[in-house]
Short mmCIF file of C-alpha atoms in Angstrom, two decimals:
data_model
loop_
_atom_site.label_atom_id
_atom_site.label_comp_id
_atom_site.label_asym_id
_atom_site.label_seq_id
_atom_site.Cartn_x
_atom_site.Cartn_y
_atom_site.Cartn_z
CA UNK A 1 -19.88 7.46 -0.03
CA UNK A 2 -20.03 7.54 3.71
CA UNK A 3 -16.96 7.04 5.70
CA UNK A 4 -15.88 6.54 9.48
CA UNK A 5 -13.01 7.45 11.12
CA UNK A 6 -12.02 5.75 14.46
CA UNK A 7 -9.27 5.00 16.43
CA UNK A 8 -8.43 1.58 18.10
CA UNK A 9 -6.16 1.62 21.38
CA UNK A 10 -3.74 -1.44 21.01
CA UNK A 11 -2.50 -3.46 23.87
CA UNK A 12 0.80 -1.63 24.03
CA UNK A 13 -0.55 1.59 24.41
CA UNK A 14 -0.32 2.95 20.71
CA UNK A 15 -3.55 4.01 18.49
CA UNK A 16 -4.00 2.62 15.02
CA UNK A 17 -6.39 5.03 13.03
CA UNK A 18 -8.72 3.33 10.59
CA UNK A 19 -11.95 4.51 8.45
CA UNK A 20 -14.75 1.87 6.96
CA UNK A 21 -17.30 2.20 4.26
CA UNK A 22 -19.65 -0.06 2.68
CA UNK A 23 -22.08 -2.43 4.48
CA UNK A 24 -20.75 -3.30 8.09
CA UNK A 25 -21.92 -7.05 7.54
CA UNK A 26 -19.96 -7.23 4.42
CA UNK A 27 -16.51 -9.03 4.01
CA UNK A 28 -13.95 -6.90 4.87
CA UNK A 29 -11.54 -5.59 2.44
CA UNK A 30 -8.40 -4.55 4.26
CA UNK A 31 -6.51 -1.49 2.08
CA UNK A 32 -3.16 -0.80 2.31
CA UNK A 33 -2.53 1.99 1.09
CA UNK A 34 1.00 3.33 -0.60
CA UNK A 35 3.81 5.24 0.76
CA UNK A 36 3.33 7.79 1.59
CA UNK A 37 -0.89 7.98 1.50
CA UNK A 38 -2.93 9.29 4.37
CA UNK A 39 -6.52 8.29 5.51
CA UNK A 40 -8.20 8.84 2.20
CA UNK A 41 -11.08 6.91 0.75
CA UNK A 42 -10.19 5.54 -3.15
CA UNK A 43 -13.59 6.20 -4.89
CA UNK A 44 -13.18 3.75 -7.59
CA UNK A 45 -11.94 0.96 -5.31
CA UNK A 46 -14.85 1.83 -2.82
CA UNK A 47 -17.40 1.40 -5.78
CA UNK A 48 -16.12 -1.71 -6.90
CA UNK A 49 -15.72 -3.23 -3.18
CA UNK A 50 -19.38 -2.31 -1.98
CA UNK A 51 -21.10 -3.46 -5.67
CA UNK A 52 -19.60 -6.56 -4.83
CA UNK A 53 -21.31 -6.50 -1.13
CA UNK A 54 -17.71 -5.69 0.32
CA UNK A 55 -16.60 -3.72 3.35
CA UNK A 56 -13.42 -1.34 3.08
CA UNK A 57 -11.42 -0.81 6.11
CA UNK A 58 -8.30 1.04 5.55
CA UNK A 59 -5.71 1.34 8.67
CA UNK A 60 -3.36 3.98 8.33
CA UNK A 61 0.43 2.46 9.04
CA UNK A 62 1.85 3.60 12.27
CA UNK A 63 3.34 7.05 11.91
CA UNK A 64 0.36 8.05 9.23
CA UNK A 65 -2.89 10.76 10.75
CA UNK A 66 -3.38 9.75 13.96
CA UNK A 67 -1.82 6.37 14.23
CA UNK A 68 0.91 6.60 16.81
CA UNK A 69 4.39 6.14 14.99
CA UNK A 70 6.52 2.74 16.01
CA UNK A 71 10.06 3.43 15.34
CA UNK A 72 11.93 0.49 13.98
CA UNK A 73 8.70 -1.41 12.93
CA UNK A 74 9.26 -3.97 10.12
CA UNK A 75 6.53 -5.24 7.51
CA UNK A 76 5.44 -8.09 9.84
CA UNK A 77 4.24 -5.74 12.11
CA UNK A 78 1.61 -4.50 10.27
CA UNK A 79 -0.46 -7.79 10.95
CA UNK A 80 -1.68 -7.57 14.69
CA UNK A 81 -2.63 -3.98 14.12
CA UNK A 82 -4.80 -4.92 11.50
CA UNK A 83 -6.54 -7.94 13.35
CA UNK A 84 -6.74 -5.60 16.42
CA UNK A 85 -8.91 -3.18 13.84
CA UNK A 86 -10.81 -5.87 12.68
CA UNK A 87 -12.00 -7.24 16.02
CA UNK A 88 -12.59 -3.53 16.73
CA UNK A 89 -15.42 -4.03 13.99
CA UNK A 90 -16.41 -7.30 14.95
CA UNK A 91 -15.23 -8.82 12.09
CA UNK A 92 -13.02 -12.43 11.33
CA UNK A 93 -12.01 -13.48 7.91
CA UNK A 94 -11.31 -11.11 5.41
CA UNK A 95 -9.23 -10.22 2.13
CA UNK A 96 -6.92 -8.03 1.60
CA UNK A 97 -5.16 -5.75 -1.32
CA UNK A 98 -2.23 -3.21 -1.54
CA UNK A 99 -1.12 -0.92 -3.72
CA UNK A 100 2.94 0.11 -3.91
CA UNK A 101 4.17 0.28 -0.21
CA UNK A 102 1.43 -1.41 0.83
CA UNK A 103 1.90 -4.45 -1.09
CA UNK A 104 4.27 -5.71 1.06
CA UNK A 105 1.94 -5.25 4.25
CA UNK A 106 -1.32 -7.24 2.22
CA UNK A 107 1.29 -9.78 1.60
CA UNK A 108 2.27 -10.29 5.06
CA UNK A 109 -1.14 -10.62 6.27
CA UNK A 110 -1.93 -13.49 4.10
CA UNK A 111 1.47 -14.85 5.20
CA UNK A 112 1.17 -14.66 9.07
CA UNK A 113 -2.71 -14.63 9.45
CA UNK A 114 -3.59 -17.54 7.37
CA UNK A 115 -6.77 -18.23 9.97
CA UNK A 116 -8.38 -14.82 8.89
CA UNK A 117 -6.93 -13.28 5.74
CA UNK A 118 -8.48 -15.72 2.61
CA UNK A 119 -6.11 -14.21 0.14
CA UNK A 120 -4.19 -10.95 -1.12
CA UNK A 121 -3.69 -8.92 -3.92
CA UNK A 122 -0.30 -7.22 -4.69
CA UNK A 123 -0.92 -3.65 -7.23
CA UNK A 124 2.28 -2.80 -8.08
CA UNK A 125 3.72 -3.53 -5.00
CA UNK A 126 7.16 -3.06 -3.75
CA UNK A 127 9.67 -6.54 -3.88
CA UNK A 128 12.24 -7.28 -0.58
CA UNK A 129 14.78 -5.24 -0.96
CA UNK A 130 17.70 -8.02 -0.63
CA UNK A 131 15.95 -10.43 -3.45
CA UNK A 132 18.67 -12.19 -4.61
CA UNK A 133 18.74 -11.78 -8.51
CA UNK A 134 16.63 -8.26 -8.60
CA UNK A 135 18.05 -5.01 -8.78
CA UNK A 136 15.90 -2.89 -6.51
CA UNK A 137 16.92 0.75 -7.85
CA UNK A 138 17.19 -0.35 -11.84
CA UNK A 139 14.51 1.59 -14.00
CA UNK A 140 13.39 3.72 -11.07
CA UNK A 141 12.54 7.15 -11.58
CA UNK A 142 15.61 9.31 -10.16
CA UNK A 143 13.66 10.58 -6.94
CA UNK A 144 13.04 6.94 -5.65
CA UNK A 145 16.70 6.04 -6.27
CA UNK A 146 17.29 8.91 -4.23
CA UNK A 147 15.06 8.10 -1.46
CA UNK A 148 15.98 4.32 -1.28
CA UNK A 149 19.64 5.08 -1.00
CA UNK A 150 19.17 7.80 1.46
CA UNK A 151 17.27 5.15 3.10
CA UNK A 152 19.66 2.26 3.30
CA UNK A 153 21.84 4.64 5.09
CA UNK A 154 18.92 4.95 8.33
CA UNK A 155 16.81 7.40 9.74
CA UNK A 156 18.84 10.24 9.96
CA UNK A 157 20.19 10.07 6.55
CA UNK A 158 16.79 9.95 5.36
CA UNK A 159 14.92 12.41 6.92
CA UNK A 160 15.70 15.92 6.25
CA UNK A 161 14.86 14.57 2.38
CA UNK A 162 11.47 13.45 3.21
CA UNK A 163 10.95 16.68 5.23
CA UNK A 164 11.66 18.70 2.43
CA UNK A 165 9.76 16.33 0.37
CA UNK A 166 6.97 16.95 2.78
CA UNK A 167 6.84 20.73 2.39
CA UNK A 168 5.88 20.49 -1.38
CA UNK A 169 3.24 17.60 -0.60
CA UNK A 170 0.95 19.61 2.14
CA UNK A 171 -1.72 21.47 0.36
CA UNK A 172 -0.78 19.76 -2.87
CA UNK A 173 -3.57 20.03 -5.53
CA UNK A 174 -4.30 17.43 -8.18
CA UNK A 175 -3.84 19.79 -10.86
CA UNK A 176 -0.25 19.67 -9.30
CA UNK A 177 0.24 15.93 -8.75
CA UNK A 178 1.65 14.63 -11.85
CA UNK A 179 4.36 17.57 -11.94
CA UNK A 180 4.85 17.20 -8.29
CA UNK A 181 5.98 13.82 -8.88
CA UNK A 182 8.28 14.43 -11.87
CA UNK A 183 10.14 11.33 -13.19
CA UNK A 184 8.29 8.92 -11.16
CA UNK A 185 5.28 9.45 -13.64
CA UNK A 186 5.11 7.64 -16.36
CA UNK A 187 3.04 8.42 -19.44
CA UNK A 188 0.92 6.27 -18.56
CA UNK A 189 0.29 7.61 -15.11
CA UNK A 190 0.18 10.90 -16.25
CA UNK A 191 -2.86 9.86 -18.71
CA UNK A 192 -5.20 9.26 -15.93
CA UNK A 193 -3.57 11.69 -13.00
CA UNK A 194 -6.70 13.95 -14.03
CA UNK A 195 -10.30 14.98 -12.64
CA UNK A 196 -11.82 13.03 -9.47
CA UNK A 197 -8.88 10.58 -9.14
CA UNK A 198 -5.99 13.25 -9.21
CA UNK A 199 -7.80 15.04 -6.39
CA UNK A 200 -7.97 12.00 -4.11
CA UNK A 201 -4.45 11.53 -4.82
CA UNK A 202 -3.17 14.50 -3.84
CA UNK A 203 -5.71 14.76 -0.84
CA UNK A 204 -3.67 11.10 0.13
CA UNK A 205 -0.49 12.42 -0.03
CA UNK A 206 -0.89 15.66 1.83
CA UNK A 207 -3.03 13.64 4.92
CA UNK A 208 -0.08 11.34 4.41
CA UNK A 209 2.54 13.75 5.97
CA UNK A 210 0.27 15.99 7.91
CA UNK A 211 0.87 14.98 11.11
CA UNK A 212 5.19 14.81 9.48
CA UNK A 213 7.27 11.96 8.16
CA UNK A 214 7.00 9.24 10.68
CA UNK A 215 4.82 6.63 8.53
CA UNK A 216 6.91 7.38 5.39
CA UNK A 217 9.97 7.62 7.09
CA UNK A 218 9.53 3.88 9.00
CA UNK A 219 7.54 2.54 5.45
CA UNK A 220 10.74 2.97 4.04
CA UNK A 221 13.20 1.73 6.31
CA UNK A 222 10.97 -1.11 6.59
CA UNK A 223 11.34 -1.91 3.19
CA UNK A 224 15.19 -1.71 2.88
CA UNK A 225 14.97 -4.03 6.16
CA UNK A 226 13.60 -7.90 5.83
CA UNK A 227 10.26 -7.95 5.64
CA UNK A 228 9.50 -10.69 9.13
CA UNK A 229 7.80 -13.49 6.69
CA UNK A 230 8.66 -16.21 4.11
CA UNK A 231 6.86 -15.90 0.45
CA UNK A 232 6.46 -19.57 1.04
CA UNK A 233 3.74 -18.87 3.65
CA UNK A 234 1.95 -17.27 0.55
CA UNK A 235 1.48 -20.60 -1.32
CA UNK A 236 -1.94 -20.02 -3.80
CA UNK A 237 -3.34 -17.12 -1.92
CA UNK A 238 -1.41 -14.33 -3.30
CA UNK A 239 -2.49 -12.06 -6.45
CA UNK A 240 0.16 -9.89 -8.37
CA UNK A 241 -0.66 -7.18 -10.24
CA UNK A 242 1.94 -5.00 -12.20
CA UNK A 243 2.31 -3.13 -15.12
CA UNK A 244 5.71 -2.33 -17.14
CA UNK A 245 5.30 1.46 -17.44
CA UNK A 246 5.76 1.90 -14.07
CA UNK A 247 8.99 4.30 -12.36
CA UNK A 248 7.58 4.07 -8.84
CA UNK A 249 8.15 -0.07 -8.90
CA UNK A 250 9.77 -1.26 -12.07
CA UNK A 251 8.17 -3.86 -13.82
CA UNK A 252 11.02 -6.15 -12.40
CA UNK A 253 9.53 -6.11 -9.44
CA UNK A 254 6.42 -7.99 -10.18
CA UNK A 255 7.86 -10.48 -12.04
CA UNK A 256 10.49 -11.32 -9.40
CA UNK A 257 7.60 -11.52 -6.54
CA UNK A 258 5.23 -13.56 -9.46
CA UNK A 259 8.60 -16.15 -10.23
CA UNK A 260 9.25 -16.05 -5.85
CA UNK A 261 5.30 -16.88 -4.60
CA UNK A 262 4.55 -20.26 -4.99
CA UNK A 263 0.84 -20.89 -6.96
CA UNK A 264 0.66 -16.84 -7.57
CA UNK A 265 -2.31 -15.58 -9.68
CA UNK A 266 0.43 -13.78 -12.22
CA UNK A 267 -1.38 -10.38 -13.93
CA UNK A 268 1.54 -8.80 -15.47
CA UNK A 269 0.11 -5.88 -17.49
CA UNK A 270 1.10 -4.12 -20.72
CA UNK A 271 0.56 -0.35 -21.22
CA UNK A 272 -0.31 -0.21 -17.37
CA UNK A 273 1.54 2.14 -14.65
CA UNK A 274 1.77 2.91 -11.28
CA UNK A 275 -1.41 3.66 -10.51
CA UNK A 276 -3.33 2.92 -14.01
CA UNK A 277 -4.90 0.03 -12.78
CA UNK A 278 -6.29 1.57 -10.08
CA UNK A 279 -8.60 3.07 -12.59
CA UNK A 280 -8.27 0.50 -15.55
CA UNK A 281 -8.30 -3.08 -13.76
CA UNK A 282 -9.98 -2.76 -10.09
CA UNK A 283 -13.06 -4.53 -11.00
CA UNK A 284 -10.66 -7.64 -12.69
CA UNK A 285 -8.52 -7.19 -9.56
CA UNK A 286 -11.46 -7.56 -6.87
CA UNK A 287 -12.77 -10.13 -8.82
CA UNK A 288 -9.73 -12.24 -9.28
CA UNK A 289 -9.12 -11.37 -5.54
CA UNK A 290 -12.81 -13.07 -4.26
CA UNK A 291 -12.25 -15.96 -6.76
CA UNK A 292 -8.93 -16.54 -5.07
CA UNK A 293 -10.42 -16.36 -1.81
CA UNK A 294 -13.25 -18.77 -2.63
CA UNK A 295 -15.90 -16.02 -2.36
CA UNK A 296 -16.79 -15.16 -6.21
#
Protein backbone atom coordinates (compact mmCIF):
# COMPACT_ATOMS: atom_id res chain seq x y z
CA UNK A 1 0.00 0.00 0.00
CA UNK A 2 1.12 3.50 -0.68
CA UNK A 3 2.38 5.62 2.07
CA UNK A 4 3.45 9.38 2.72
CA UNK A 5 5.78 10.69 4.87
CA UNK A 6 5.63 14.43 5.90
CA UNK A 7 6.54 16.59 8.44
CA UNK A 8 4.32 19.31 10.15
CA UNK A 9 6.16 22.44 11.80
CA UNK A 10 4.22 23.15 15.12
CA UNK A 11 3.74 26.53 16.57
CA UNK A 12 6.60 26.16 19.00
CA UNK A 13 9.07 25.44 16.61
CA UNK A 14 9.25 21.51 16.88
CA UNK A 15 8.36 18.99 13.82
CA UNK A 16 5.95 16.15 14.35
CA UNK A 17 6.61 13.44 11.58
CA UNK A 18 3.54 11.63 10.32
CA UNK A 19 2.78 9.15 7.22
CA UNK A 20 -1.01 8.54 5.70
CA UNK A 21 -2.44 5.82 3.59
CA UNK A 22 -5.76 5.01 2.38
CA UNK A 23 -8.20 7.43 0.67
CA UNK A 24 -7.42 11.16 1.70
CA UNK A 25 -11.32 11.83 1.95
CA UNK A 26 -11.69 8.98 4.26
CA UNK A 27 -12.15 9.26 8.14
CA UNK A 28 -9.08 9.43 9.69
CA UNK A 29 -7.77 6.76 11.83
CA UNK A 30 -5.17 8.22 14.15
CA UNK A 31 -2.42 5.20 15.18
CA UNK A 32 -0.53 5.27 18.04
CA UNK A 33 1.80 3.22 17.85
CA UNK A 34 3.77 1.27 20.92
CA UNK A 35 6.88 1.99 22.70
CA UNK A 36 9.20 1.94 21.28
CA UNK A 37 7.81 1.70 17.30
CA UNK A 38 9.08 3.93 14.56
CA UNK A 39 7.23 5.26 11.40
CA UNK A 40 6.13 1.91 10.10
CA UNK A 41 2.94 1.11 8.28
CA UNK A 42 0.91 -2.11 10.11
CA UNK A 43 -0.26 -4.04 6.96
CA UNK A 44 -3.08 -5.79 8.54
CA UNK A 45 -4.42 -2.70 10.32
CA UNK A 46 -3.98 -0.70 6.97
CA UNK A 47 -6.15 -3.41 5.14
CA UNK A 48 -8.77 -3.43 7.55
CA UNK A 49 -8.87 0.59 7.91
CA UNK A 50 -9.03 1.35 4.03
CA UNK A 51 -11.76 -1.81 3.33
CA UNK A 52 -13.71 0.02 5.65
CA UNK A 53 -13.18 3.46 3.53
CA UNK A 54 -10.73 4.66 6.40
CA UNK A 55 -7.68 6.90 6.36
CA UNK A 56 -4.50 5.94 8.56
CA UNK A 57 -2.41 8.68 9.82
CA UNK A 58 0.18 7.62 12.19
CA UNK A 59 2.31 10.53 14.06
CA UNK A 60 5.40 9.40 15.41
CA UNK A 61 5.65 10.65 19.35
CA UNK A 62 8.13 13.37 19.85
CA UNK A 63 11.61 11.94 20.11
CA UNK A 64 10.62 9.01 17.38
CA UNK A 65 12.28 9.50 13.23
CA UNK A 66 12.15 12.84 12.67
CA UNK A 67 9.81 14.23 15.22
CA UNK A 68 11.77 16.66 17.32
CA UNK A 69 12.09 15.17 20.98
CA UNK A 70 10.17 17.29 23.96
CA UNK A 71 11.87 16.51 27.12
CA UNK A 72 9.55 16.22 30.04
CA UNK A 73 6.38 15.78 27.82
CA UNK A 74 3.49 13.97 29.59
CA UNK A 75 0.61 11.85 27.84
CA UNK A 76 -1.62 14.96 27.46
CA UNK A 77 0.70 16.31 25.24
CA UNK A 78 0.30 14.11 22.62
CA UNK A 79 -3.17 15.77 21.71
CA UNK A 80 -2.31 19.21 19.99
CA UNK A 81 0.35 17.48 17.97
CA UNK A 82 -2.05 15.27 16.63
CA UNK A 83 -4.80 17.96 15.77
CA UNK A 84 -1.90 20.09 14.37
CA UNK A 85 -1.31 16.82 11.89
CA UNK A 86 -4.72 16.56 11.19
CA UNK A 87 -5.38 20.13 10.08
CA UNK A 88 -2.11 19.58 8.18
CA UNK A 89 -4.39 17.09 6.09
CA UNK A 90 -7.36 19.04 6.14
CA UNK A 91 -9.11 16.86 8.15
CA UNK A 92 -11.72 17.37 11.53
CA UNK A 93 -13.29 14.50 13.29
CA UNK A 94 -11.68 11.37 13.50
CA UNK A 95 -11.11 8.03 15.58
CA UNK A 96 -8.49 6.87 17.07
CA UNK A 97 -6.70 3.41 18.34
CA UNK A 98 -3.46 2.44 20.25
CA UNK A 99 -1.68 -0.34 20.81
CA UNK A 100 0.65 -0.77 24.27
CA UNK A 101 2.35 2.70 24.85
CA UNK A 102 0.17 4.17 22.72
CA UNK A 103 -2.92 3.36 24.44
CA UNK A 104 -2.54 5.85 26.79
CA UNK A 105 -2.04 8.67 24.01
CA UNK A 106 -5.58 7.33 21.93
CA UNK A 107 -7.06 7.62 25.30
CA UNK A 108 -6.13 11.08 25.92
CA UNK A 109 -7.30 12.26 22.68
CA UNK A 110 -10.76 11.12 23.21
CA UNK A 111 -10.40 12.68 26.69
CA UNK A 112 -9.20 16.27 25.80
CA UNK A 113 -10.47 16.53 22.13
CA UNK A 114 -13.98 15.49 22.58
CA UNK A 115 -14.98 18.11 19.49
CA UNK A 116 -12.87 15.94 16.99
CA UNK A 117 -11.91 12.50 18.26
CA UNK A 118 -15.56 10.29 18.06
CA UNK A 119 -14.08 7.52 20.11
CA UNK A 120 -10.88 5.31 20.97
CA UNK A 121 -9.74 2.01 21.14
CA UNK A 122 -7.23 0.81 23.83
CA UNK A 123 -5.06 -2.77 22.41
CA UNK A 124 -3.39 -3.77 25.21
CA UNK A 125 -2.60 -0.60 26.37
CA UNK A 126 -0.56 0.51 29.25
CA UNK A 127 -2.76 1.57 32.78
CA UNK A 128 -1.51 5.00 34.96
CA UNK A 129 1.10 4.02 36.69
CA UNK A 130 -0.19 5.31 40.30
CA UNK A 131 -3.79 3.39 39.88
CA UNK A 132 -4.70 2.93 43.16
CA UNK A 133 -5.46 -0.89 43.62
CA UNK A 134 -3.15 -2.17 40.49
CA UNK A 135 0.19 -3.36 40.74
CA UNK A 136 1.94 -1.96 37.71
CA UNK A 137 5.14 -4.39 37.61
CA UNK A 138 3.08 -7.79 38.79
CA UNK A 139 3.19 -10.53 35.94
CA UNK A 140 5.53 -8.48 33.77
CA UNK A 141 8.10 -10.10 31.90
CA UNK A 142 11.54 -9.38 33.83
CA UNK A 143 12.90 -6.80 31.14
CA UNK A 144 9.84 -4.41 31.61
CA UNK A 145 10.19 -4.62 35.41
CA UNK A 146 13.55 -3.62 34.71
CA UNK A 147 12.85 -0.78 32.53
CA UNK A 148 9.89 0.64 34.63
CA UNK A 149 11.98 0.74 37.75
CA UNK A 150 14.94 2.17 36.05
CA UNK A 151 12.39 4.54 34.95
CA UNK A 152 10.77 5.72 38.12
CA UNK A 153 14.19 6.69 39.10
CA UNK A 154 14.35 9.58 35.83
CA UNK A 155 16.18 10.07 32.84
CA UNK A 156 19.49 9.41 33.75
CA UNK A 157 18.82 6.26 35.54
CA UNK A 158 17.13 5.10 32.57
CA UNK A 159 19.08 5.73 29.78
CA UNK A 160 22.26 3.98 29.42
CA UNK A 161 19.62 0.73 29.63
CA UNK A 162 17.64 1.81 26.73
CA UNK A 163 20.91 2.66 24.88
CA UNK A 164 22.12 -0.63 25.25
CA UNK A 165 18.73 -1.85 24.56
CA UNK A 166 18.98 0.17 21.42
CA UNK A 167 22.15 -1.43 20.08
CA UNK A 168 20.48 -4.94 19.79
CA UNK A 169 17.19 -3.32 18.20
CA UNK A 170 18.94 -1.44 15.01
CA UNK A 171 19.10 -3.79 12.14
CA UNK A 172 16.97 -6.26 14.04
CA UNK A 173 15.40 -8.92 11.71
CA UNK A 174 12.06 -10.60 12.28
CA UNK A 175 13.52 -13.89 12.28
CA UNK A 176 15.18 -12.30 15.45
CA UNK A 177 12.22 -10.56 17.09
CA UNK A 178 10.67 -13.03 19.27
CA UNK A 179 14.22 -14.01 20.82
CA UNK A 180 15.16 -10.43 20.89
CA UNK A 181 12.40 -9.86 23.16
CA UNK A 182 12.89 -12.83 25.52
CA UNK A 183 10.44 -13.03 28.47
CA UNK A 184 8.24 -10.37 27.29
CA UNK A 185 6.88 -12.95 24.64
CA UNK A 186 4.42 -14.94 25.47
CA UNK A 187 3.45 -18.15 23.71
CA UNK A 188 1.03 -16.67 22.34
CA UNK A 189 3.01 -13.85 20.82
CA UNK A 190 5.54 -16.00 19.77
CA UNK A 191 2.79 -18.06 17.63
CA UNK A 192 2.22 -15.29 15.26
CA UNK A 193 5.83 -13.27 15.55
CA UNK A 194 6.38 -15.06 12.02
CA UNK A 195 6.40 -14.16 8.14
CA UNK A 196 5.06 -10.56 6.94
CA UNK A 197 4.06 -9.38 10.45
CA UNK A 198 7.45 -10.25 12.26
CA UNK A 199 9.21 -8.22 9.58
CA UNK A 200 7.14 -5.07 10.13
CA UNK A 201 7.79 -5.51 13.66
CA UNK A 202 11.17 -5.52 13.72
CA UNK A 203 11.35 -2.83 10.85
CA UNK A 204 9.15 -0.68 13.85
CA UNK A 205 11.43 -1.19 16.40
CA UNK A 206 14.69 -0.48 14.67
CA UNK A 207 13.05 3.04 12.93
CA UNK A 208 11.94 3.38 16.52
CA UNK A 209 15.48 4.12 17.93
CA UNK A 210 17.21 5.18 14.80
CA UNK A 211 17.48 8.55 15.26
CA UNK A 212 18.42 7.16 19.56
CA UNK A 213 16.26 6.88 22.65
CA UNK A 214 14.51 10.14 22.96
CA UNK A 215 10.77 8.91 22.10
CA UNK A 216 11.27 5.75 24.23
CA UNK A 217 13.09 7.34 26.76
CA UNK A 218 10.20 10.36 27.35
CA UNK A 219 7.24 7.40 26.44
CA UNK A 220 8.37 5.99 29.48
CA UNK A 221 8.84 8.60 31.87
CA UNK A 222 5.61 9.74 30.71
CA UNK A 223 4.02 6.79 31.79
CA UNK A 224 5.51 6.52 35.36
CA UNK A 225 4.34 10.37 35.48
CA UNK A 226 0.33 11.29 35.55
CA UNK A 227 -0.98 11.05 32.48
CA UNK A 228 -2.65 15.22 32.21
CA UNK A 229 -6.46 13.79 31.92
CA UNK A 230 -9.32 12.25 33.99
CA UNK A 231 -10.78 8.65 32.71
CA UNK A 232 -13.99 10.40 33.49
CA UNK A 233 -13.58 12.57 30.37
CA UNK A 234 -13.74 9.08 28.59
CA UNK A 235 -17.41 8.39 29.53
CA UNK A 236 -18.87 5.77 26.49
CA UNK A 237 -16.27 6.58 23.95
CA UNK A 238 -13.50 4.42 25.00
CA UNK A 239 -12.82 0.67 23.67
CA UNK A 240 -10.51 -1.79 25.66
CA UNK A 241 -8.97 -4.46 24.25
CA UNK A 242 -6.68 -6.97 26.20
CA UNK A 243 -5.75 -10.32 26.33
CA UNK A 244 -4.41 -12.42 29.50
CA UNK A 245 -1.30 -13.94 27.89
CA UNK A 246 0.26 -10.89 27.69
CA UNK A 247 4.05 -9.99 29.66
CA UNK A 248 4.38 -6.62 27.93
CA UNK A 249 0.91 -5.31 29.88
CA UNK A 250 -0.49 -7.89 32.22
CA UNK A 251 -3.88 -8.72 31.85
CA UNK A 252 -4.45 -6.57 35.08
CA UNK A 253 -4.08 -3.83 33.27
CA UNK A 254 -7.09 -3.98 31.11
CA UNK A 255 -9.31 -4.90 33.54
CA UNK A 256 -8.32 -2.06 35.91
CA UNK A 257 -8.70 0.64 32.89
CA UNK A 258 -12.23 -1.51 31.77
CA UNK A 259 -13.52 -1.32 35.89
CA UNK A 260 -11.90 2.80 35.86
CA UNK A 261 -13.70 4.17 32.28
CA UNK A 262 -17.07 4.88 32.79
CA UNK A 263 -19.57 3.13 29.82
CA UNK A 264 -16.22 1.24 28.37
CA UNK A 265 -16.83 -1.23 25.46
CA UNK A 266 -14.98 -4.16 27.76
CA UNK A 267 -13.14 -6.92 25.16
CA UNK A 268 -11.14 -8.83 27.56
CA UNK A 269 -9.68 -11.72 25.53
CA UNK A 270 -8.72 -15.32 26.30
CA UNK A 271 -5.73 -17.03 24.60
CA UNK A 272 -4.79 -13.46 23.20
CA UNK A 273 -1.24 -11.61 23.77
CA UNK A 274 0.53 -8.67 23.25
CA UNK A 275 0.26 -8.26 19.94
CA UNK A 276 -2.13 -11.37 18.88
CA UNK A 277 -4.89 -9.30 18.22
CA UNK A 278 -3.24 -7.28 16.04
CA UNK A 279 -3.50 -10.20 13.72
CA UNK A 280 -6.52 -12.15 15.31
CA UNK A 281 -9.16 -9.30 16.23
CA UNK A 282 -8.40 -5.97 14.06
CA UNK A 283 -11.36 -6.32 11.91
CA UNK A 284 -13.73 -6.85 15.42
CA UNK A 285 -11.63 -3.99 16.83
CA UNK A 286 -12.23 -1.39 13.85
CA UNK A 287 -15.55 -2.43 13.77
CA UNK A 288 -16.45 -2.11 17.37
CA UNK A 289 -14.36 1.15 17.13
CA UNK A 290 -16.82 2.84 14.09
CA UNK A 291 -19.91 1.43 15.93
CA UNK A 292 -18.71 3.29 18.99
CA UNK A 293 -18.13 6.28 17.09
CA UNK A 294 -21.53 6.22 15.37
CA UNK A 295 -19.98 5.53 11.95
CA UNK A 296 -20.69 1.58 11.36
Amino acid sequence: METERRLVRLADGRDIEFLTAGPADGLPLVVHEGTPIGLVLNHRLADAAVARGLQIVQPARPGYEESTPKPGRVVADVVPDVIAVLDAVGAGEFVSIGFSGGGPHTLACAALAPGRCLGSASVAGVAPYHAEGLDFMAGMGPENVEEFVLATRGAEALTPFLDKEAQALRGITGEQVAAALGGLISGADAAVLTGEFAAGVAKGLSGAVRNGIAGWRDDDLAFTAEWGFGLDALSGRAAIWQGDQDNMVPFAHGRWLAAHIPGARVHLEPGAGHVTMTVTAIDRILDDLLDLAGRA
